[in-house]
């Protein structure tokens, strides 16, 4: 949904818009929870849920929802009729919730967009009912649980929302049948869509390999930082895909970012310098971070790797600390150019984050699409 926010905010003042979202997915589903599609009163469509016939069926539902104002839920699985039925060829199942969004929601959507732009974790809770209620929570939660002094009255779901926000995950809380003896709704079935800050990619060095990996990291939705102590090489003009190019000693920059709490488990650091006066101090800081980083890798040959390990041992790093280093960084794809190296490194970063094997899919069995990890961004 995050990719639809600007479109929704731009078009909403002209009138109600149907918002369709995947609220649950099982098996080899084509989209993650929170994937969204918009349909306006003129029938114009933005976004996609499956890229197939499911989208056409949801457009029809969206137009019905626009006309009646009542939200609807639909489930799509495999069409086994052998005919022209609506289904998913991938073999998974998705549940789609379609609601009419009124212009009165504009202020809340704008606050959500601002939180995402500012890098503040936020969760949008939506009751999966005929007349959905919305609730927005944003802020930096260090641990799960309610914020001090914050009301716990929103449908009894505050602790569940806080837990998901703290973990950076999206999911459904509450129950489909939630009427108690008083006839009042308690903990209704609710989608909590969490928008975690973008994962970070910090590239140490200013060379062709860094330039290509910066481009790929940006395409993967990461916030890319390039850091090098040499001002003649570390320029924005040489790395246009990077969100920031920092002229500083890499170890000092990493120490500052770690101390400020700006990097952690969702951060990948790749040291690409081939220069011991840069890479050994930078790797020492990264591998000894009080908050373990999601990925620490270093570019180089086998010979460079062996020399680097020796120097890191001399710097006092233990075997357990060095065991978390991905060096030489990248998967065995056989490429040689900077662009090919960038693909192999990005692939290893993804595989590490998702706990995947990095092996060819045809050599494996079981579902292709796995359950999302702790940081779900849609």
Coordinates of C-alpha atoms in Angstrom, one line a residue:
X1 CA 0.0 0.0 0.0
X2 CA 2.9 2.4 0.6
X3 CA 3.4 2.7 -3.2
X4 CA -0.3 3.7 -3.6
X5 CA -0.4 6.3 -0.9
X6 CA 0.6 9.3 -3.0
X7 CA -1.9 8.3 -5.7
X8 CA -4.7 7.9 -3.1
X9 CA -3.9 11.2 -1.4
X10 CA -3.8 13.0 -4.7
X11 CA -7.1 11.6 -6.1
X12 CA -9.2 11.4 -2.9
X13 CA -10.2 15.1 -2.8
X14 CA -12.2 14.5 -6.0
X15 CA -14.4 11.8 -4.4
X16 CA -14.5 8.4 -2.8
X17 CA -12.1 5.7 -4.0
X18 CA -12.2 1.9 -3.7
X19 CA -9.2 0.5 -1.9
X20 CA -8.6 -3.3 -2.3
X21 CA -5.9 -4.9 -0.2
X22 CA -4.6 -8.4 0.3
X23 CA -5.3 -9.1 4.0
X24 CA -4.1 -12.7 4.2
X25 CA -2.1 -15.0 1.9
X26 CA -1.2 -18.6 2.1
X27 CA 0.9 -20.9 -0.1
X28 CA 2.5 -19.5 -3.2
X29 CA 0.4 -16.3 -3.2
X30 CA 1.3 -13.6 -5.8
X31 CA 1.3 -10.7 -3.4
X32 CA 2.2 -10.0 0.2
X33 CA -0.3 -8.8 2.9
X34 CA -1.0 -5.2 2.3
X35 CA -0.6 -5.2 -1.5
X36 CA -3.1 -2.7 -2.7
X37 CA -5.1 -1.6 -5.8
X38 CA -7.2 1.5 -6.3
X39 CA -10.3 2.0 -8.4
X40 CA -11.9 5.4 -8.8
X41 CA -15.4 6.4 -9.8
X42 CA -14.5 6.6 -13.5
X43 CA -13.1 3.0 -13.4
X44 CA -9.5 4.0 -13.6
X45 CA -7.2 1.4 -11.9
X46 CA -3.9 1.9 -10.1
X47 CA -1.8 -0.9 -8.8
X48 CA -2.4 -4.7 -9.0
X49 CA -2.9 -7.6 -6.6
X50 CA -2.1 -10.6 -8.7
X51 CA -1.3 -9.4 -12.2
X52 CA -3.9 -11.8 -13.5
X53 CA -7.6 -12.4 -13.7
X54 CA -8.1 -11.8 -10.0
X55 CA -7.5 -8.2 -10.6
X56 CA -10.4 -7.9 -13.1
X57 CA -12.7 -9.6 -10.6
X58 CA -11.7 -7.2 -7.9
X59 CA -12.3 -4.2 -10.1
X60 CA -15.9 -5.4 -10.5
X61 CA -16.2 -5.7 -6.7
X62 CA -14.6 -2.3 -6.2
X63 CA -17.2 -0.7 -8.4
X64 CA -19.9 -2.4 -6.4
X65 CA -18.4 -1.1 -3.1
X66 CA -18.2 2.4 -4.5
X67 CA -21.9 2.2 -5.3
X68 CA -23.1 0.7 -2.0
X69 CA -20.5 2.0 0.4
X70 CA -20.4 -1.4 2.1
X71 CA -17.0 -3.2 2.2
X72 CA -16.7 -6.7 0.9
X73 CA -14.2 -9.6 1.5
X74 CA -13.4 -12.1 -1.3
X75 CA -11.1 -15.1 -1.3
X76 CA -9.3 -16.4 -4.4
X77 CA -7.6 -19.8 -4.7
X78 CA -6.8 -22.2 -7.5
X79 CA -9.5 -22.5 -10.2
X80 CA -9.9 -26.2 -10.6
X81 CA -12.9 -26.1 -12.9
X82 CA -10.9 -26.2 -16.1
X83 CA -13.0 -23.4 -17.4
X84 CA -12.8 -19.7 -17.4
X85 CA -13.2 -19.2 -13.6
X86 CA -11.2 -16.7 -11.5
X87 CA -8.3 -18.3 -9.7
X88 CA -4.6 -18.2 -8.9
X89 CA -2.3 -20.2 -11.2
X90 CA 0.4 -20.1 -8.5
X91 CA -1.5 -22.5 -6.2
X92 CA -1.8 -20.1 -3.3
X93 CA -4.8 -18.4 -1.7
X94 CA -5.4 -14.7 -1.0
X95 CA -8.1 -12.9 0.9
X96 CA -8.9 -9.5 -0.5
X97 CA -10.7 -6.7 1.4
X98 CA -12.3 -4.0 -0.6
X99 CA -13.6 -0.8 1.0
X100 CA -14.7 2.7 0.0
X101 CA -12.3 5.4 1.2
X102 CA -14.0 8.7 1.8
X103 CA -12.3 12.1 1.5
X104 CA -12.6 12.4 5.3
X105 CA -9.8 9.9 5.5
X106 CA -7.4 12.3 3.9
X107 CA -5.9 13.8 7.1
X108 CA -5.1 10.3 8.5
X109 CA -3.6 9.2 5.2
X110 CA -1.4 12.3 5.1
X111 CA -0.2 11.7 8.6
X112 CA 0.7 8.1 7.6
X113 CA 2.6 9.3 4.5
X114 CA 4.5 11.9 6.6
X115 CA 5.5 9.2 9.2
X116 CA 6.8 7.0 6.4
X117 CA 8.8 9.8 4.8
X118 CA 10.3 10.7 8.2
X119 CA 11.3 7.1 8.8
X120 CA 8.9 6.7 11.8
X121 CA 7.4 3.2 12.2
X122 CA 3.6 3.4 11.7
X123 CA 0.7 1.0 11.7
X124 CA -2.7 1.5 10.1
X125 CA -5.4 -0.7 11.7
X126 CA -8.6 -1.4 9.7
X127 CA -11.5 -3.4 10.9
X128 CA -12.6 -6.0 8.4
X129 CA -16.3 -5.2 8.6
X130 CA -18.9 -3.7 6.3
X131 CA -18.2 -0.3 7.7
X132 CA -14.5 -0.3 8.5
X133 CA -13.0 1.7 11.2
X134 CA -9.4 3.0 10.9
X135 CA -6.8 3.7 13.6
X136 CA -3.3 5.1 13.1
X137 CA -0.4 4.4 15.5
X138 CA 3.1 5.8 14.9
X139 CA 6.2 6.2 16.9
X140 CA 9.5 4.5 17.9
X141 CA 8.6 1.5 20.1
X142 CA 11.7 0.0 21.7
X143 CA 9.8 -2.9 23.2
X144 CA 6.3 -4.4 22.7
X145 CA 3.5 -3.1 24.9
X146 CA 1.5 0.1 25.4
X147 CA 3.1 3.5 25.4
X148 CA 3.1 5.2 28.8
X149 CA 0.0 7.3 29.2
X150 CA -1.6 6.1 26.0
X151 CA -5.2 5.0 26.0
X152 CA -5.8 1.3 25.5
X153 CA -9.4 1.8 24.5
X154 CA -9.4 1.3 20.7
X155 CA -11.5 -1.8 20.4
X156 CA -9.3 -3.6 22.9
X157 CA -6.6 -4.1 20.2
X158 CA -3.9 -1.7 21.4
X159 CA -1.5 -4.3 22.8
X160 CA -1.8 -6.4 19.6
X161 CA -1.1 -3.3 17.4
X162 CA 1.8 -2.3 19.6
X163 CA 3.3 -5.8 19.3
X164 CA 3.1 -5.8 15.5
X165 CA 4.5 -2.2 15.3
X166 CA 7.4 -3.1 17.6
X167 CA 8.2 -6.1 15.4
X168 CA 7.7 -4.3 12.1
X169 CA 5.2 -6.9 11.0
X170 CA 1.7 -6.8 9.4
X171 CA -1.0 -9.2 10.2
X172 CA -4.6 -9.8 11.3
X173 CA -5.7 -9.6 15.0
X174 CA -9.0 -10.0 16.7
X175 CA -11.8 -12.4 15.7
X176 CA -14.4 -12.7 13.0
X177 CA -17.2 -13.4 15.5
X178 CA -16.7 -11.0 18.3
X179 CA -20.1 -10.2 19.8
X180 CA -20.3 -10.7 23.6
X181 CA -23.3 -11.0 25.8
X182 CA -23.9 -7.3 25.8
X183 CA -24.2 -7.2 22.1
X184 CA -21.1 -5.0 21.9
X185 CA -18.2 -5.6 19.5
X186 CA -15.0 -6.8 21.2
X187 CA -11.7 -7.2 19.4
X188 CA -13.1 -7.3 15.9
X189 CA -11.1 -9.0 13.1
X190 CA -8.7 -6.3 12.1
X191 CA -5.9 -5.9 9.6
X192 CA -2.8 -4.1 11.1
X193 CA -0.7 -3.0 8.3
X194 CA 2.7 -1.9 9.5
X195 CA 5.1 0.4 7.6
X196 CA 8.6 -0.1 8.8
X197 CA 11.4 2.3 7.7
X198 CA 13.2 1.2 4.6
X199 CA 16.1 -1.2 5.1
X200 CA 19.5 0.4 4.8
X201 CA 22.4 -0.4 2.6
X202 CA 25.7 1.2 3.7
X203 CA 28.5 0.9 1.1
X204 CA 32.0 1.6 2.2
X205 CA 34.2 2.7 -0.6
X206 CA 33.8 4.8 -3.8
X207 CA 34.4 2.7 -6.8
X208 CA 32.6 1.1 -9.8
X209 CA 31.4 -1.9 -7.7
X210 CA 29.8 0.5 -5.2
X211 CA 28.1 2.5 -7.9
X212 CA 26.4 -0.6 -9.4
X213 CA 25.4 -2.0 -6.0
X214 CA 23.9 1.4 -5.1
X215 CA 21.7 1.3 -8.2
X216 CA 20.5 -2.2 -7.4
X217 CA 20.0 -1.4 -3.7
X218 CA 17.8 1.5 -4.6
X219 CA 15.7 -0.6 -6.9
X220 CA 15.2 -3.0 -4.1
X221 CA 13.7 -0.2 -2.0
X222 CA 16.7 0.3 0.3
X223 CA 18.0 3.6 1.6
X224 CA 21.5 3.6 0.2
X225 CA 24.5 5.4 1.9
X226 CA 28.0 5.6 0.3
X227 CA 30.8 6.6 2.7
X228 CA 34.5 7.2 1.8
X229 CA 37.1 9.4 3.3
X230 CA 38.4 10.7 -0.1
X231 CA 36.4 13.7 -1.2
X232 CA 37.7 13.5 -4.8
X233 CA 35.9 10.2 -5.2
X234 CA 33.0 10.4 -2.8
X235 CA 30.7 12.8 -4.7
X236 CA 27.0 12.7 -5.4
X237 CA 27.7 13.1 -9.1
X238 CA 29.5 9.7 -9.2
X239 CA 26.8 7.9 -7.2
X240 CA 23.4 9.4 -8.4
X241 CA 21.4 6.4 -7.1
X242 CA 22.6 6.9 -3.5
X243 CA 20.4 8.7 -1.0
X244 CA 23.5 10.2 0.6
X245 CA 27.2 10.3 -0.1
X246 CA 29.3 10.9 3.0
X247 CA 32.9 12.1 3.1
X248 CA 34.2 10.6 6.4
X249 CA 36.3 7.8 7.7
X250 CA 34.0 4.7 7.4
X251 CA 34.6 3.4 10.9
X252 CA 33.8 6.8 12.4
X253 CA 30.6 7.1 10.3
X254 CA 29.5 3.6 11.3
X255 CA 30.2 4.3 15.0
X256 CA 28.1 7.5 14.9
X257 CA 25.2 5.8 13.1
X258 CA 25.2 2.9 15.5
X259 CA 25.4 5.2 18.5
X260 CA 22.4 7.2 17.2
X261 CA 20.3 4.1 16.8
X262 CA 19.9 4.7 13.0
X263 CA 21.2 1.3 11.9
X264 CA 20.6 -2.2 13.3
X265 CA 19.0 -5.5 12.3
X266 CA 17.5 -4.1 9.0
X267 CA 20.9 -2.7 7.9
X268 CA 23.4 -4.3 5.4
X269 CA 27.0 -3.0 5.4
X270 CA 29.2 -3.9 2.5
X271 CA 32.9 -3.0 2.7
X272 CA 34.1 -2.6 -0.9
X273 CA 37.5 -0.8 -0.5
X274 CA 40.3 -3.3 -1.0
X275 CA 42.2 -1.0 1.4
X276 CA 43.1 -2.3 4.9
X277 CA 43.3 1.2 6.4
X278 CA 39.6 1.5 5.6
X279 CA 38.2 -2.0 5.7
X280 CA 39.7 -3.4 8.9
X281 CA 38.5 -0.5 11.2
X282 CA 35.1 -0.4 9.4
X283 CA 34.6 -4.1 9.8
X284 CA 35.7 -4.1 13.4
X285 CA 33.0 -1.5 14.2
X286 CA 30.3 -3.3 12.2
X287 CA 31.1 -6.8 13.6
X288 CA 31.2 -5.5 17.2
X289 CA 28.0 -3.4 17.0
X290 CA 26.1 -3.6 20.3
X291 CA 23.0 -4.0 18.1
X292 CA 23.8 -6.8 15.7
X293 CA 23.6 -5.7 12.0
X294 CA 21.5 -7.7 9.6
X295 CA 24.4 -8.3 7.1
X296 CA 28.1 -7.5 7.1
X297 CA 30.1 -8.3 3.9
X298 CA 33.4 -7.6 2.4
X299 CA 34.5 -7.7 -1.2
X300 CA 37.7 -9.4 -2.2
X301 CA 39.6 -12.4 -3.5
X302 CA 40.4 -15.5 -1.4
X303 CA 43.9 -14.1 -0.8
X304 CA 42.4 -10.7 0.3
X305 CA 40.0 -12.5 2.5
X306 CA 42.7 -14.5 4.3
X307 CA 44.8 -11.4 4.8
X308 CA 41.8 -9.5 6.1
X309 CA 40.9 -12.3 8.6
X310 CA 44.5 -12.2 9.9
X311 CA 44.4 -8.4 10.4
X312 CA 40.9 -8.6 12.1
X313 CA 42.3 -11.3 14.4
X314 CA 45.2 -9.0 15.2
X315 CA 42.7 -6.2 15.9
X316 CA 41.2 -8.4 18.6
X317 CA 38.1 -9.9 17.0
X318 CA 37.0 -13.3 18.1
X319 CA 36.2 -16.3 16.0
X320 CA 32.5 -16.0 16.9
X321 CA 32.5 -12.3 15.8
X322 CA 34.2 -13.2 12.5
X323 CA 31.8 -16.0 11.9
X324 CA 29.1 -13.4 11.0
X325 CA 31.2 -11.9 8.3
X326 CA 30.2 -12.6 4.7
X327 CA 33.6 -12.6 2.9
X328 CA 34.2 -12.9 0.0
X329 CA 30.8 -11.4 -0.3
X330 CA 28.3 -12.5 -2.9
X331 CA 26.8 -15.8 -4.3
X332 CA 28.7 -17.9 -6.8
X333 CA 27.1 -16.7 -10.1
X334 CA 30.3 -16.7 -12.2
X335 CA 30.1 -13.0 -13.0
X336 CA 33.0 -10.6 -13.4
X337 CA 31.8 -7.1 -14.1
X338 CA 30.8 -4.6 -11.4
X339 CA 27.2 -5.0 -12.4
X340 CA 27.4 -8.8 -12.2
X341 CA 29.1 -8.6 -8.9
X342 CA 26.4 -6.3 -7.6
X343 CA 23.7 -8.9 -8.6
X344 CA 25.6 -11.6 -6.7
X345 CA 26.0 -9.4 -3.6
X346 CA 22.4 -8.2 -3.6
X347 CA 21.2 -11.8 -4.0
X348 CA 23.2 -12.9 -0.9
X349 CA 21.8 -10.0 1.1
X350 CA 18.2 -11.1 0.2
X351 CA 18.9 -14.8 0.9
X352 CA 20.4 -13.9 4.3
X353 CA 17.4 -11.8 5.2
X354 CA 14.9 -14.4 4.1
X355 CA 16.9 -17.4 5.4
X356 CA 16.9 -18.9 1.9
X357 CA 19.4 -21.2 0.4
X358 CA 20.4 -19.2 -2.7
X359 CA 20.1 -22.5 -4.7
X360 CA 18.3 -22.8 -8.1
X361 CA 14.5 -23.1 -7.6
X362 CA 14.3 -26.1 -9.9
X363 CA 16.6 -28.0 -7.6
X364 CA 14.3 -27.4 -4.6
X365 CA 10.9 -28.6 -3.5
X366 CA 8.1 -27.0 -1.5
X367 CA 6.6 -23.5 -1.8
X368 CA 8.5 -20.8 -3.7
X369 CA 7.1 -17.9 -1.7
X370 CA 7.9 -18.2 2.0
X371 CA 6.3 -16.6 5.0
X372 CA 7.5 -13.0 5.2
X373 CA 10.3 -12.2 7.6
X374 CA 10.2 -9.7 10.5
X375 CA 10.2 -6.6 8.4
X376 CA 7.2 -6.6 6.0
X377 CA 7.1 -3.5 3.6
X378 CA 4.3 -3.1 1.3

